[in-house]
Amino acid sequence: GWVFAPRMPAWATPDAVATVRRMLTEAAAEAHDPLDADRARHQALASIIFEGNTVRHVNTAIAGTGIVWEAPFLDDRVMEAALSTRVDQRLLGGRFKALLAGAVRGVVPDDILSRRDKGEFSAETFRGIERNRDRILELCEDSHLARLGLIDPMAFRSAALTPGPMSHHLQPIESTVACESWLRTHLQPHPQDMGERR
């Protein structure tokens, strides 16, 4: 209950859902201790670990390109300083990232520090899905995920054609495309494909 409940997309097959349910149940049975006895601190630590893993994975993927994702806010000393404060100090009067803003005042322009919201980029994702719809639909026609019994390609096709109006509708589509792309990069060609090439 200390994390968001995981959700499978509507196009996941019953076998895929059952497998994930079994794996989560087995993992839960191992009774891992929380990262901290305090729920808010546990969630903060879990978020930090997630972000650190994300940065590490991206840097592994782009290694050799000359590009590096630097994440100075994940530095151990920065984390220790942030976590040494009380939660109410981090959430001062509804101000956006109050603790961080106070720490970098005089270094970061005031108009950035006074913002009261966060960037929201779902419009770009909706446009990307629209622009690449034909390529996404091709994934439905010849899907490794479908061959493995993990997705119903027609249900995924329906979602790709009408993703829904909310930004949270996009993440499962993005994840499915990412998994399919990964499989296409790392799996050997399907024997049927080899026959077609001959």
Backbone as a printed PyTorch tensor [residue, N CA C, xyz], in Angstrom:
tensor([[[  0.7950,  -1.2070,   0.0000],
         [  0.0000,   0.0000,   0.0000],
         [  0.8310,   1.2620,   0.0000]],

        [[  2.1430,   1.1480,   0.0100],
         [  3.0010,   2.3290,   0.0340],
         [  3.4420,   2.7550,  -1.3580]],

        [[  2.9720,   2.0730,  -2.3760],
         [  3.3320,   2.4250,  -3.7490],
         [  2.0590,   2.4210,  -4.5900]],

        [[  2.1530,   3.0020,  -5.7970],
         [  1.0120,   2.9610,  -6.6940],
         [  0.7500,   1.5200,  -7.1040]],

        [[ -0.5190,   1.1700,  -7.2020],
         [ -0.8770,  -0.1830,  -7.6250],
         [ -0.5090,  -0.3580,  -9.0920]],

        [[  0.2010,  -1.4310,  -9.4280],
         [  0.5620,  -1.6470, -10.8330],
         [ -0.6710,  -1.9880, -11.6540]],

        [[ -0.6580,  -1.5790, -12.9170],
         [ -1.7680,  -1.8370, -13.8240],
         [ -1.2290,  -2.4350, -15.1140]],

        [[ -1.9300,  -3.4270, -15.6040],
         [ -1.6070,  -3.9990, -16.9080],
         [ -2.4720,  -3.2970, -17.9490]],

        [[ -1.9550,  -3.1010, -19.1670],
         [ -2.7790,  -2.4570, -20.1930],
         [ -3.9150,  -3.3720, -20.6290]],

        [[ -4.9410,  -2.7740, -21.1910],
         [ -6.1310,  -3.5250, -21.6010],
         [ -5.8140,  -4.5830, -22.6520]],

        [[ -4.7130,  -4.4060, -23.3830],
         [ -4.3640,  -5.3580, -24.4390],
         [ -3.4530,  -6.4890, -23.9560]],

        [[ -3.1110,  -6.5070, -22.6880],
         [ -2.3360,  -7.6390, -22.1530],
         [ -3.2310,  -8.8770, -22.1580]],

        [[ -2.6650,  -9.9980, -22.5410],
         [ -3.4480, -11.2360, -22.5710],
         [ -3.6930, -11.7380, -21.1520]],

        [[ -4.7250, -12.5690, -20.9640],
         [ -4.9580, -13.1470, -19.6320],
         [ -3.7400, -13.9060, -19.0990]],

        [[ -3.0010, -14.5890, -19.9990],
         [ -1.7910, -15.2960, -19.5580],
         [ -0.7360, -14.3260, -19.0450]],

        [[ -0.5780, -13.1980, -19.7470],
         [  0.4000, -12.1970, -19.3090],
         [  0.0080, -11.6290, -17.9520]],

        [[ -1.2720, -11.3230, -17.7760],
         [ -1.7540, -10.7760, -16.5050],
         [ -1.5350, -11.7920, -15.3850]],

        [[ -1.8610, -13.0590, -15.6510],
         [ -1.6890, -14.0990, -14.6270],
         [ -0.2160, -14.2670, -14.2590]],

        [[  0.6660, -14.1960, -15.2460],
         [  2.1020, -14.3420, -14.9820],
         [  2.6150, -13.1900, -14.1270]],

        [[  2.2230, -11.9800, -14.4620],
         [  2.6600, -10.8130, -13.6870],
         [  2.0970, -10.8900, -12.2720]],

        [[  0.8280, -11.2730, -12.1520],
         [  0.2150, -11.4110, -10.8220],
         [  0.9980, -12.4220,  -9.9790]],

        [[  1.3300, -13.5630, -10.5860],
         [  2.0800, -14.5960,  -9.8620],
         [  3.4480, -14.0700,  -9.4320]],

        [[  4.1370, -13.3950, -10.3360],
         [  5.4730, -12.8840, -10.0050],
         [  5.4150, -11.8330,  -8.8980]],

        [[  4.4180, -10.9450,  -8.9460],
         [  4.2730,  -9.9390,  -7.8900],
         [  3.9290, -10.5870,  -6.5540]],

        [[  3.0680, -11.5920,  -6.5960],
         [  2.6930, -12.2950,  -5.3650],
         [  3.9010, -12.9930,  -4.7530]],

        [[  4.7130, -13.6320,  -5.6060],
         [  5.9190, -14.2930,  -5.1160],
         [  6.8960, -13.2800,  -4.5220]],

        [[  7.0440, -12.1410,  -5.2040],
         [  7.9550, -11.1120,  -4.6900],
         [  7.4500, -10.5650,  -3.3580]],

        [[  6.1300, -10.3560,  -3.2460],
         [  5.5620,  -9.8460,  -1.9970],
         [  5.7370, -10.8400,  -0.8520]],

        [[  5.6900, -12.1380,  -1.1790],
         [  5.8310, -13.1710,  -0.1530],
         [  7.2250, -13.1790,   0.4680]],

        [[  8.1880, -12.6140,  -0.2410],
         [  9.5500, -12.5420,   0.3050],
         [  9.6520, -11.5010,   1.4070]],

        [[  8.5810, -10.7110,   1.5840],
         [  8.4560,  -9.7630,   2.6930],
         [  9.6780,  -8.8660,   2.8570]],

        [[  9.9890,  -8.1170,   1.8160],
         [ 11.0750,  -7.1470,   1.9080],
         [ 10.6870,  -6.0380,   2.8820]],

        [[ 11.6370,  -5.6110,   3.6640],
         [ 11.3800,  -4.5040,   4.5730],
         [ 11.2970,  -3.2120,   3.7720]],

        [[ 10.5320,  -2.2390,   4.2580],
         [ 10.5100,  -0.9430,   3.5740],
         [ 11.8880,  -0.2950,   3.6590]],

        [[ 12.1220,   0.6780,   2.8130],
         [ 13.4050,   1.3820,   2.8080],
         [ 13.5670,   2.2540,   4.0460]],

        [[ 12.4440,   2.5730,   4.6840],
         [ 12.4680,   3.3460,   5.9250],
         [ 11.1590,   3.0630,   6.6560]],

        [[ 11.1590,   3.1730,   7.9680],
         [  9.9390,   2.9220,   8.7400],
         [  8.8900,   4.0040,   8.4940]],

        [[  9.3310,   5.1910,   8.0850],
         [  8.4230,   6.2910,   7.7900],
         [  7.9710,   6.1860,   6.3330]],

        [[  6.6510,   6.2190,   6.1030],
         [  6.1140,   6.0200,   4.7560],
         [  6.6120,   7.0870,   3.7710]],

        [[  6.5940,   8.3610,   4.1710],
         [  7.0200,   9.4330,   3.2730],
         [  8.5000,   9.2730,   2.9160]],

        [[  9.3160,   8.9360,   3.9030],
         [ 10.7460,   8.7540,   3.6460],
         [ 10.9790,   7.5200,   2.7610]],

        [[ 10.2270,   6.4450,   2.9980],
         [ 10.3240,   5.2600,   2.1340],
         [ 10.0120,   5.6430,   0.6940]],

        [[  8.9270,   6.4070,   0.4700],
         [  8.5540,   6.7860,  -0.8870],
         [  9.6010,   7.6890,  -1.5230]],

        [[ 10.1850,   8.5870,  -0.7300],
         [ 11.2440,   9.4450,  -1.2550],
         [ 12.4520,   8.6110,  -1.6820]],

        [[ 12.8500,   7.6550,  -0.8400],
         [ 13.9940,   6.8010,  -1.1650],
         [ 13.7070,   5.9320,  -2.3870]],

        [[ 12.4940,   5.4000,  -2.4780],
         [ 12.1300,   4.5850,  -3.6390],
         [ 12.1900,   5.4200,  -4.9090]],

        [[ 11.7410,   6.6610,  -4.8360],
         [ 11.7830,   7.5590,  -5.9920],
         [ 13.2270,   7.8560,  -6.3970]],

        [[ 14.0750,   8.0860,  -5.4070],
         [ 15.4900,   8.3680,  -5.6840],
         [ 16.1450,   7.1640,  -6.3610]],

        [[ 15.8610,   5.9650,  -5.8610],
         [ 16.4260,   4.7520,  -6.4640],
         [ 15.9410,   4.5940,  -7.9010]],

        [[ 14.6480,   4.8380,  -8.1170],
         [ 14.0840,   4.7530,  -9.4670],
         [ 14.7810,   5.7390, -10.4040]],

        [[ 14.9280,   6.9860,  -9.9540],
         [ 15.5600,   8.0090, -10.7950],
         [ 17.0200,   7.6580, -11.0740]],

        [[ 17.7320,   7.1730, -10.0570],
         [ 19.1250,   6.7750, -10.2610],
         [ 19.2460,   5.6530, -11.2760]],

        [[ 18.3480,   4.6610, -11.1820],
         [ 18.3580,   3.5660, -12.1610],
         [ 18.0430,   4.0710, -13.5590]],

        [[ 17.1050,   5.0230, -13.6590],
         [ 16.7490,   5.5870, -14.9670],
         [ 17.9530,   6.2700, -15.6040]],

        [[ 18.6370,   7.1040, -14.8270],
         [ 19.8230,   7.8000, -15.3450],
         [ 20.8830,   6.7880, -15.7740]],

        [[ 21.0950,   5.7720, -14.9560],
         [ 22.1010,   4.7500, -15.2670],
         [ 21.7470,   4.0070, -16.5590]],

        [[ 20.4800,   3.6310, -16.7220],
         [ 20.0590,   2.9080, -17.9290],
         [ 20.1960,   3.7730, -19.1750]],

        [[ 19.7870,   5.0420, -19.0580],
         [ 19.9030,   5.9360, -20.2210],
         [ 21.3690,   6.1250, -20.5860]],

        [[ 22.2220,   6.3280, -19.6050],
         [ 23.6450,   6.5100, -19.9030],
         [ 24.2660,   5.2580, -20.5090]],

        [[ 23.7820,   4.0800, -20.1040],
         [ 24.2510,   2.8430, -20.7230],
         [ 23.8110,   2.7900, -22.1830]],

        [[ 22.5540,   3.1810, -22.4350],
         [ 22.0170,   3.1340, -23.7990],
         [ 22.7200,   4.1110, -24.7300]],

        [[ 23.1460,   5.2680, -24.2080],
         [ 23.7500,   6.2780, -25.0780],
         [ 25.2800,   6.2990, -24.9750]],

        [[ 25.8390,   5.2960, -24.3070],
         [ 27.3010,   5.2340, -24.1620],
         [ 27.9550,   5.2590, -25.5360]],

        [[ 29.0270,   6.0000, -25.6390],
         [ 29.7630,   6.0710, -26.8970],
         [ 29.2650,   7.1550, -27.8320]],

        [[ 28.1920,   7.8590, -27.4700],
         [ 27.6600,   8.9130, -28.3390],
         [ 28.2690,  10.2740, -28.0210]],

        [[ 28.9740,  10.3610, -26.9050],
         [ 29.4950,  11.6490, -26.4710],
         [ 28.4990,  12.4270, -25.6240]],

        [[ 27.3210,  11.8500, -25.4280],
         [ 26.2870,  12.4880, -24.6110],
         [ 26.2250,  11.7690, -23.2680]],

        [[ 26.1280,  12.5310, -22.1890],
         [ 26.0140,  11.9600, -20.8520],
         [ 24.9080,  12.7020, -20.1180]],

        [[ 24.0390,  11.9620, -19.4560],
         [ 22.9940,  12.5680, -18.6360],
         [ 23.5680,  12.7720, -17.2490]],

        [[ 23.8000,  14.0260, -16.8920],
         [ 24.2960,  14.3590, -15.5610],
         [ 23.0970,  14.6040, -14.6480]],

        [[ 23.1690,  14.1430, -13.4230],
         [ 22.0660,  14.2990, -12.4770],
         [ 22.6090,  14.7560, -11.1280]],

        [[ 23.0040,  16.0220, -11.0280],
         [ 23.6420,  16.4840,  -9.7880],
         [ 22.7430,  16.4050,  -8.5630]],

        [[ 21.4230,  16.4520,  -8.7350],
         [ 20.5320,  16.3800,  -7.5720],
         [ 20.4910,  14.9770,  -6.9790]],

        [[ 21.0500,  13.9920,  -7.6900],
         [ 21.1140,  12.6350,  -7.1410],
         [ 22.4350,  12.3580,  -6.4370]],

        [[ 23.2790,  13.3620,  -6.3450],
         [ 24.5390,  13.2230,  -5.6120],
         [ 24.2280,  12.8620,  -4.1580]],

        [[ 25.0210,  11.9530,  -3.5940],
         [ 24.7650,  11.4850,  -2.2230],
         [ 24.6360,  12.6320,  -1.2230]],

        [[ 25.5220,  13.6300,  -1.3250],
         [ 25.4870,  14.7230,  -0.3450],
         [ 24.2400,  15.5880,  -0.5200]],

        [[ 23.8020,  15.7730,  -1.7560],
         [ 22.5670,  16.5350,  -1.9950],
         [ 21.3800,  15.7640,  -1.4200]],

        [[ 21.3610,  14.4540,  -1.6480],
         [ 20.2730,  13.6270,  -1.1220],
         [ 20.2570,  13.6530,   0.4010]],

        [[ 21.4290,  13.5240,   1.0070],
         [ 21.4960,  13.5380,   2.4690],
         [ 20.9820,  14.8680,   3.0180]],

        [[ 21.3600,  15.9650,   2.3790],
         [ 20.8980,  17.2820,   2.8350],
         [ 19.3870,  17.4030,   2.6890]],

        [[ 18.8520,  16.9810,   1.5440],
         [ 17.4060,  17.0870,   1.3120],
         [ 16.6290,  16.2090,   2.2820]],

        [[ 17.1000,  15.0010,   2.5060],
         [ 16.3850,  14.0680,   3.3730],
         [ 16.5400,  14.4050,   4.8560]],

        [[ 17.4890,  15.2800,   5.1830],
         [ 17.6530,  15.6770,   6.5840],
         [ 16.6250,  16.7240,   6.9920]],

        [[ 15.8740,  17.2520,   6.0290],
         [ 14.8510,  18.2490,   6.3400],
         [ 13.5080,  17.5650,   6.6240]],

        [[ 12.6410,  18.2820,   7.3310],
         [ 11.3020,  17.7660,   7.5890],
         [ 10.4510,  17.9080,   6.3240]],

        [[  9.4420,  17.0590,   6.2010],
         [  8.5610,  17.1140,   5.0330],
         [  7.8970,  18.4780,   4.9260]],

        [[  7.4840,  19.0730,   6.0410],
         [  6.8080,  20.3690,   5.9670],
         [  7.7450,  21.4680,   5.4790]],

        [[  9.0660,  21.2800,   5.6180],
         [ 10.0180,  22.2510,   5.0730],
         [ 10.1280,  22.1230,   3.5540]],

        [[  9.8430,  20.9340,   3.0540],
         [  9.9080,  20.7110,   1.6060],
         [  8.6380,  21.1770,   0.9070]],

        [[  7.5610,  21.3210,   1.6610],
         [  6.2670,  21.6700,   1.0760],
         [  5.7510,  22.9620,   1.6980]],

        [[  6.5270,  24.0210,   1.5870],
         [  6.1780,  25.2830,   2.2320],
         [  5.0590,  26.0050,   1.4880]],

        [[  3.9410,  26.1450,   2.1460],
         [  2.8450,  26.9770,   1.6450],
         [  2.4780,  26.7670,   0.1920]],

        [[  2.5610,  25.5550,  -0.3010],
         [  2.1870,  25.2980,  -1.6810],
         [  3.1870,  25.8030,  -2.7060]],

        [[  4.3330,  26.2940,  -2.2540],
         [  5.3520,  26.7540,  -3.2100],
         [  5.9520,  25.5510,  -3.9160]],

        [[  6.2720,  25.7180,  -5.1900],
         [  6.7910,  24.6340,  -6.0170],
         [  8.2600,  24.3800,  -5.6900]],

        [[  8.5800,  23.1860,  -5.2030],
         [  9.9480,  22.7980,  -4.8500],
         [ 10.6330,  23.8670,  -3.9880]],

        [[  9.9790,  24.2010,  -2.8970],
         [ 10.4250,  25.3100,  -2.0470],
         [ 11.8530,  25.1290,  -1.5430]],

        [[ 12.1880,  23.9440,  -1.0920],
         [ 13.5180,  23.6930,  -0.5340],
         [ 14.5980,  23.8820,  -1.6060]],

        [[ 14.3780,  23.3190,  -2.7840],
         [ 15.3290,  23.4580,  -3.8800],
         [ 15.4460,  24.9160,  -4.3130]],

        [[ 14.3060,  25.5810,  -4.4350],
         [ 14.3240,  26.9900,  -4.8540],
         [ 15.1400,  27.8350,  -3.8780]],

        [[ 14.9600,  27.5790,  -2.5930],
         [ 15.7280,  28.3300,  -1.5990],
         [ 17.2200,  28.0470,  -1.6860]],

        [[ 17.5690,  26.8110,  -1.9910],
         [ 18.9880,  26.4250,  -2.0430],
         [ 19.7190,  27.0330,  -3.2320]],

        [[ 19.0090,  27.3020,  -4.3200],
         [ 19.6960,  27.7900,  -5.5290],
         [ 19.3720,  29.2530,  -5.8400]],

        [[ 18.6860,  29.9350,  -4.8980],
         [ 18.3830,  31.3580,  -5.1110],
         [ 19.6900,  32.1300,  -5.2680]],

        [[ 19.7340,  33.0040,  -6.2590],
         [ 20.9490,  33.7610,  -6.5530],
         [ 21.7900,  33.0800,  -7.6280]],

        [[ 21.5170,  31.8360,  -7.9000],
         [ 22.2330,  31.0840,  -8.9370],
         [ 21.3140,  30.8660, -10.1460]],

        [[ 20.0540,  30.5420,  -9.8500],
         [ 19.0470,  30.2910, -10.8840],
         [ 18.1750,  31.5310, -11.0090]],

        [[ 17.8200,  31.9380, -12.2350],
         [ 16.9790,  33.1380, -12.4180],
         [ 15.6740,  33.0720, -11.6300]],

        [[ 15.2750,  34.2260, -11.0770],
         [ 14.0860,  34.2860, -10.2230],
         [ 12.8190,  33.8310, -10.9360]],

        [[ 12.6820,  34.1270, -12.2400],
         [ 11.4420,  33.7470, -12.9240],
         [ 11.2850,  32.2270, -13.0030]],

        [[ 12.4020,  31.5110, -13.0060],
         [ 12.3290,  30.0460, -12.9740],
         [ 11.9530,  29.5850, -11.5710]],

        [[ 12.5430,  30.2220, -10.5640],
         [ 12.2800,  29.8210,  -9.1850],
         [ 10.8650,  30.1550,  -8.7320]],

        [[ 10.2260,  31.1150,  -9.3710],
         [  8.8820,  31.5140,  -8.9380],
         [  7.7740,  30.7620,  -9.6720]],

        [[  8.1170,  29.8560, -10.5660],
         [  7.0640,  29.1310, -11.2890],
         [  6.2690,  28.2680, -10.3260]],

        [[  5.0080,  28.0340, -10.6700],
         [  4.1180,  27.3260,  -9.7660],
         [  3.6050,  26.0200, -10.3720]],

        [[  4.2720,  25.5540, -11.4300],
         [  3.8190,  24.3220, -12.0630],
         [  5.0180,  23.5670, -12.6170]],

        [[  4.7390,  22.4960, -13.3090],
         [  5.7910,  21.6620, -13.8790],
         [  5.4790,  21.4500, -15.3550]],

        [[  6.5170,  21.2460, -16.1580],
         [  6.3040,  21.0040, -17.5790],
         [  5.4340,  19.7860, -17.8200]],

        [[  4.5570,  19.8880, -18.7960],
         [  3.6680,  18.7850, -19.1430],
         [  3.7650,  18.6170, -20.6540]],

        [[  4.2290,  17.4530, -21.0880],
         [  4.5950,  17.2860, -22.4910],
         [  3.7540,  16.2400, -23.2160]],

        [[  2.5550,  15.9820, -22.7170],
         [  1.7420,  14.9610, -23.3660],
         [  1.3100,  15.3760, -24.7660]],

        [[  1.1950,  16.6750, -25.0270],
         [  0.7920,  17.1180, -26.3730],
         [  1.7860,  16.6180, -27.4180]],

        [[  3.0690,  16.6660, -27.0870],
         [  4.0910,  16.1690, -28.0060],
         [  3.9490,  14.6690, -28.2240]],

        [[  3.6220,  13.9490, -27.1480],
         [  3.4540,  12.4950, -27.2670],
         [  2.2370,  12.1610, -28.1170]],

        [[  1.1280,  12.8830, -27.8830],
         [ -0.0590,  12.6530, -28.7260],
         [  0.2790,  12.8990, -30.1980]],

        [[  1.0300,  14.0000, -30.4630],
         [  1.4240,  14.2870, -31.8560],
         [  2.3380,  13.2010, -32.3970]],

        [[  3.2470,  12.7060, -31.5590],
         [  4.1640,  11.6460, -31.9910],
         [  3.4240,  10.3690, -32.3440]],

        [[  2.4190,  10.0230, -31.5490],
         [  1.6200,   8.8370, -31.8500],
         [  0.8680,   9.0350, -33.1620]],

        [[  0.3010,  10.2330, -33.3390],
         [ -0.4320,  10.5220, -34.5750],
         [  0.5020,  10.4580, -35.7930]],

        [[  1.6650,  11.0760, -35.6620],
         [  2.6320,  11.1200, -36.7660],
         [  3.1690,   9.7330, -37.1230]],

        [[  3.3000,   8.8830, -36.1260],
         [  3.8870,   7.5520, -36.3330],
         [  2.8510,   6.4340, -36.2760]],

        [[  1.5940,   6.8060, -36.4450],
         [  0.5240,   5.8160, -36.3070],
         [  0.7250,   4.6220, -37.2400]],

        [[  1.1100,   4.8640, -38.4930],
         [  1.2950,   3.7530, -39.4400],
         [  2.3770,   2.7970, -38.9490]],

        [[  3.4720,   3.3490, -38.4270],
         [  4.5550,   2.5030, -37.9190],
         [  4.1020,   1.7200, -36.6930]],

        [[  3.3010,   2.3610, -35.8330],
         [  2.7980,   1.6720, -34.6430],
         [  1.8440,   0.5570, -35.0580]],

        [[  0.9940,   0.8350, -36.0340],
         [  0.0550,  -0.1830, -36.4940],
         [  0.7730,  -1.3510, -37.1490]],

        [[  1.9210,  -1.0880, -37.7740],
         [  2.7230,  -2.1910, -38.3270],
         [  3.1490,  -3.1550, -37.2240]],

        [[  3.4060,  -2.6210, -36.0370],
         [  3.7730,  -3.4680, -34.9080],
         [  2.6390,  -4.4320, -34.5630]],

        [[  1.4010,  -3.9880, -34.7910],
         [  0.2450,  -4.8510, -34.5050],
         [  0.1430,  -5.9940, -35.5110]],

        [[  0.6040,  -5.7440, -36.7280],
         [  0.4920,  -6.7530, -37.7780],
         [  1.4940,  -7.8880, -37.5800]],

        [[  2.6520,  -7.5610, -37.0340],
         [  3.7230,  -8.5590, -36.9260],
         [  4.4670,  -8.3400, -35.6140]],

        [[  3.8120,  -8.6880, -34.5140],
         [  4.3170,  -8.3560, -33.1920],
         [  4.9820,  -9.5390, -32.5060]],

        [[  6.2070,  -9.3070, -32.0450],
         [  6.8860, -10.3170, -31.2200],
         [  6.1220, -10.5290, -29.9160]],

        [[  5.5970,  -9.4330, -29.3400],
         [  4.8400,  -9.5510, -28.0890],
         [  3.6180, -10.4430, -28.2830]],

        [[  2.9610, -10.3130, -29.4360],
         [  1.7930, -11.1570, -29.7150],
         [  2.2220, -12.6090, -29.8980]],

        [[  3.3330, -12.8300, -30.6190],
         [  3.8210, -14.2040, -30.8130],
         [  4.1560, -14.8750, -29.4910]],

        [[  4.6380, -14.0680, -28.5400],
         [  4.9810, -14.6010, -27.2210],
         [  3.7560, -14.7450, -26.3240]],

        [[  2.5920, -14.3670, -26.8290],
         [  1.3570, -14.5030, -26.0640],
         [  1.1710, -13.4470, -24.9930]],

        [[  1.8370, -12.2950, -25.1580],
         [  1.7800, -11.2590, -24.1340],
         [  0.7420, -10.1790, -24.4040]],

        [[  0.4440,  -9.9170, -25.6820],
         [ -0.5600,  -8.9030, -26.0030],
         [ -1.5390,  -9.4320, -27.0310]],

        [[ -2.7100,  -8.8370, -27.0130],
         [ -3.7050,  -9.0480, -28.0620],
         [ -3.4640,  -7.9250, -29.0680]],

        [[ -2.9420,  -8.2440, -30.2590],
         [ -2.5630,  -7.1810, -31.1940],
         [ -3.7410,  -6.3260, -31.6590]],

        [[ -4.9390,  -6.9060, -31.7370],
         [ -6.1000,  -6.1190, -32.1660],
         [ -6.5210,  -5.1280, -31.0830]],

        [[ -6.4260,  -5.5350, -29.8330],
         [ -6.7440,  -4.6160, -28.7360],
         [ -5.7150,  -3.4910, -28.6730]],

        [[ -4.4410,  -3.8280, -28.9250],
         [ -3.4070,  -2.7920, -28.9470],
         [ -3.6350,  -1.8500, -30.1260]],

        [[ -4.0160,  -2.4020, -31.2650],
         [ -4.3110,  -1.5860, -32.4520],
         [ -5.4120,  -0.5740, -32.1270]],

        [[ -6.4580,  -1.0300, -31.4610],
         [ -7.5650,  -0.1500, -31.0990],
         [ -7.0880,   0.9920, -30.2030]],

        [[ -6.2190,   0.6730, -29.2380],
         [ -5.6900,   1.7050, -28.3300],
         [ -4.8040,   2.6890, -29.0780]],

        [[ -4.0170,   2.2040, -30.0300],
         [ -3.1380,   3.0820, -30.7990],
         [ -3.9470,   4.0170, -31.6980]],

        [[ -5.0850,   3.5350, -32.1870],
         [ -5.9410,   4.3660, -33.0390],
         [ -6.7090,   5.4060, -32.2340]],

        [[ -7.1000,   5.0610, -31.0140],
         [ -7.8460,   5.9810, -30.1500],
         [ -7.2820,   5.8990, -28.7370]],

        [[ -6.1600,   6.5780, -28.4760],
         [ -5.4840,   6.4250, -27.1840],
         [ -6.2370,   6.9920, -25.9890]],

        [[ -7.2410,   7.7870, -26.2010],
         [ -7.9330,   8.4220, -25.0800],
         [ -7.4060,   9.8280, -24.8750]],

        [[ -8.1670,  10.6780, -24.2000],
         [ -7.8110,  12.0940, -24.1100],
         [ -6.8230,  12.4550, -23.0110]],

        [[ -6.5880,  11.5540, -22.0620],
         [ -5.7720,  11.9000, -20.9020],
         [ -4.3330,  11.4300, -21.0740]],

        [[ -3.4030,  12.1690, -20.4620],
         [ -1.9870,  11.8240, -20.6130],
         [ -1.6660,  10.4500, -20.0340]],

        [[ -2.3950,  10.0030, -18.9980],
         [ -2.0900,   8.6910, -18.4220],
         [ -2.4590,   7.5510, -19.3750]],

        [[ -3.2000,   7.8400, -20.4290],
         [ -3.5040,   6.8180, -21.4350],
         [ -2.2960,   6.5230, -22.3210]],

        [[ -1.3190,   7.4150, -22.3300],
         [ -0.1830,   7.3000, -23.2480],
         [  0.8840,   6.3270, -22.7610]],

        [[  1.1130,   6.2810, -21.4580],
         [  2.2330,   5.5030, -20.9220],
         [  2.1680,   4.0280, -21.3120]],

        [[  1.0120,   3.3590, -21.2270],
         [  0.9960,   1.9490, -21.6290],
         [  1.3050,   1.7520, -23.1210]],

        [[  0.8790,   2.7050, -23.9510],
         [  1.2000,   2.6080, -25.3830],
         [  2.6990,   2.7600, -25.5840]],

        [[  3.2900,   3.7720, -24.9200],
         [  4.7380,   3.9770, -25.0300],
         [  5.5120,   2.7510, -24.5600]],

        [[  5.0880,   2.1720, -23.4250],
         [  5.7900,   1.0020, -22.8890],
         [  5.6900,  -0.1860, -23.8340]],

        [[  4.5220,  -0.3770, -24.4380],
         [  4.3430,  -1.4960, -25.3640],
         [  5.2150,  -1.3200, -26.5960]],

        [[  5.2460,  -0.1170, -27.1440],
         [  6.1000,   0.1520, -28.3090],
         [  7.5680,  -0.0510, -27.9370]],

        [[  7.9570,   0.4030, -26.7500],
         [  9.3450,   0.2300, -26.3100],
         [  9.7060,  -1.2440, -26.1690]],

        [[  8.8140,  -2.0380, -25.5790],
         [  9.0800,  -3.4800, -25.4230],
         [  9.1570,  -4.1690, -26.7800]],

        [[  8.2450,  -3.8210, -27.6600],
         [  8.2660,  -4.4110, -29.0070],
         [  9.5500,  -4.0350, -29.7370]],

        [[  9.9500,  -2.7880, -29.6250],
         [ 11.1920,  -2.3350, -30.2810],
         [ 12.4000,  -3.0650, -29.7130]],

        [[ 12.4240,  -3.2300, -28.3960],
         [ 13.5350,  -3.9490, -27.7510],
         [ 13.6000,  -5.3790, -28.2690]],

        [[ 12.4390,  -6.0570, -28.3200],
         [ 12.4070,  -7.4360, -28.8060],
         [ 12.8930,  -7.5190, -30.2470]],

        [[ 12.4760,  -6.5850, -31.0860],
         [ 12.8840,  -6.5970, -32.4890],
         [ 14.3930,  -6.3820, -32.6280]],

        [[ 14.9690,  -5.6650, -31.6930],
         [ 16.4140,  -5.4170, -31.7290],
         [ 17.1990,  -6.6190, -31.2250]],

        [[ 16.6480,  -7.3350, -30.2380],
         [ 17.4230,  -8.3620, -29.5450],
         [ 17.0620,  -9.8100, -29.8620]],

        [[ 15.9030, -10.0470, -30.4440],
         [ 15.5360, -11.4160, -30.7710],
         [ 15.9610, -11.7710, -32.1830]],

        [[ 16.2530, -13.0270, -32.3540],
         [ 16.5640, -13.5100, -33.7000],
         [ 15.3140, -13.3840, -34.5600]],

        [[ 15.4700, -13.2110, -35.8760],
         [ 14.2870, -13.1430, -36.7330],
         [ 13.4440, -14.4040, -36.5990]],

        [[ 12.1560, -14.2210, -36.6790],
         [ 11.2180, -15.3440, -36.6010],
         [ 11.4080, -16.2250, -37.8280]],

        [[ 11.3480, -17.5730, -37.6910],
         [ 11.5450, -18.4660, -38.8440],
         [ 10.6530, -18.1140, -40.0240]],

        [[  9.4280, -17.6640, -39.7580],
         [  8.5320, -17.2660, -40.8340],
         [  9.1450, -16.0860, -41.6140]],

        [[  9.7630, -15.1440, -40.8630],
         [ 10.3920, -14.0050, -41.5330],
         [ 11.5400, -14.4570, -42.4130]],

        [[ 12.3270, -15.4150, -41.9140],
         [ 13.4710, -15.9130, -42.6930],
         [ 12.9860, -16.5420, -44.0000]],

        [[ 11.8680, -17.2890, -43.9210],
         [ 11.3350, -17.9100, -45.1140],
         [ 10.8980, -16.8810, -46.1450]],

        [[ 10.3210, -15.7790, -45.6570],
         [  9.8580, -14.7430, -46.5660],
         [ 11.0280, -14.0500, -47.2640]],

        [[ 12.1930, -13.9940, -46.6000],
         [ 13.3430, -13.3100, -47.1870],
         [ 14.0020, -14.1470, -48.2940]],

        [[ 13.8050, -15.4650, -48.2370],
         [ 14.4980, -16.3330, -49.1940],
         [ 13.9300, -16.2510, -50.5400]]])
